[in-house]
Short mmCIF file of C-alpha atoms in Angstrom, two decimals:
data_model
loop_
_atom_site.label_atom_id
_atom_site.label_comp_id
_atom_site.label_asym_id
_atom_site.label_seq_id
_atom_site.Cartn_x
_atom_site.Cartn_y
_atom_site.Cartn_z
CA UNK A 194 10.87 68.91 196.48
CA UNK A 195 13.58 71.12 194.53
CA UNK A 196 15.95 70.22 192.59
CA UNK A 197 19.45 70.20 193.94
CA UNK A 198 21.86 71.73 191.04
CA UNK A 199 25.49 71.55 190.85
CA UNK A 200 27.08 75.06 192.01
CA UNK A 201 28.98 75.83 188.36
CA UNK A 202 25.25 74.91 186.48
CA UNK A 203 23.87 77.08 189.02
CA UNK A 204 26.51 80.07 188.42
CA UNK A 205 26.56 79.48 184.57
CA UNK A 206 22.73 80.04 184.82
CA UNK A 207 23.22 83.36 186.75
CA UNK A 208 25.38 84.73 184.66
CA UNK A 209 23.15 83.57 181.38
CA UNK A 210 20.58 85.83 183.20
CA UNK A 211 23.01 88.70 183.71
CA UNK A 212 23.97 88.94 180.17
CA UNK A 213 20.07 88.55 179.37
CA UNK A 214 19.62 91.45 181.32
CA UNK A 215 23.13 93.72 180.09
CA UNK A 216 22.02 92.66 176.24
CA UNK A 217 17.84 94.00 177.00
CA UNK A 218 19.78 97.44 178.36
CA UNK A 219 22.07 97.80 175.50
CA UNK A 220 21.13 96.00 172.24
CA UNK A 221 23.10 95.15 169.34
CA UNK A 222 25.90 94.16 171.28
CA UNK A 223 27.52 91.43 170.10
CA UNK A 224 29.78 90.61 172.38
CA UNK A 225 27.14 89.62 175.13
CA UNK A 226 25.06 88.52 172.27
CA UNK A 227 28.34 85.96 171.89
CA UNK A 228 28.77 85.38 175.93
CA UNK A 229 24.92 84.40 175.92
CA UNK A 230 25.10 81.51 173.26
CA UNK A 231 28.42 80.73 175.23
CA UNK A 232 26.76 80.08 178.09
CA UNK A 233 23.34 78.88 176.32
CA UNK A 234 25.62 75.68 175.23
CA UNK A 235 27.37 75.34 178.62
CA UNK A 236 23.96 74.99 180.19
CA UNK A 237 22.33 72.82 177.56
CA UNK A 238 25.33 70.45 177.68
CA UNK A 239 26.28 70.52 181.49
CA UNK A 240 27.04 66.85 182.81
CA UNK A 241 23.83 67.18 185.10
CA UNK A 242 21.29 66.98 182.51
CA UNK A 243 22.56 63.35 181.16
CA UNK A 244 20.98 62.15 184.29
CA UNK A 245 17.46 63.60 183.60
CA UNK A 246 15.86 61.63 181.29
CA UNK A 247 14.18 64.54 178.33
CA UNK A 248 16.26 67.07 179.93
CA UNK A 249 12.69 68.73 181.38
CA UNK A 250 11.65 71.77 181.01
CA UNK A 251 11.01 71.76 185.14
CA UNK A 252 14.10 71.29 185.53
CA UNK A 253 15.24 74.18 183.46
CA UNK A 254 12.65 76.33 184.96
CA UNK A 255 13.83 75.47 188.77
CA UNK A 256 17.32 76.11 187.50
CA UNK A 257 16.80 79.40 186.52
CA UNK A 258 14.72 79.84 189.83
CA UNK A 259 17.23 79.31 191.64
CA UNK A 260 20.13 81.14 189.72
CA UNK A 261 17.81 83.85 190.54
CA UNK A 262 16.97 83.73 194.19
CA UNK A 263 20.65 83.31 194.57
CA UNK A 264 21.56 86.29 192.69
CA UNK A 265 18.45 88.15 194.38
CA UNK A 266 20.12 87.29 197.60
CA UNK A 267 23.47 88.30 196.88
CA UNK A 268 22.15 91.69 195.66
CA UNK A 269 20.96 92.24 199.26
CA UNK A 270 24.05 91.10 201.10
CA UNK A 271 26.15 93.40 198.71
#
């Protein structure tokens, strides 16, 4: 069964992997070098993860699934 995610953890996530993806197309930027540990410490200290006990990496891994099926899907509706 997946993980249900709050919608901000969920849209902090996508754009984490859109900066991921800006900084691999145009490196030594630091500016989204800057937004990605931003957003690095929003995720790792969201509210959600104080009740998962060890913070798992599962859980981090379904998280970024779904940022990413939800950003796949909005790409197609655009």
């Amino acid at each position: 069964m997946a993980r249900t995610f709050p919608p901000d953890l969920v849209q902090t996530q996508r754009e984490w992997t859109l900066t991921y993806e800006a900084l691999a197309r145009t490196p030594l930027r630091t500016v989204l070098r800057r937004r990605l540990l931003l957003l690095s410490c929003r995720i790792a200290s969201h509210p959600y993860w104080d009740d998962w006990a060890g913070r798992s990496t599962a859980g981090r891994t379904e998280l970024r699934r779904q940022a990413r099926a939800e950003e796949s899907q909005k790409r197609r509706t655009a």
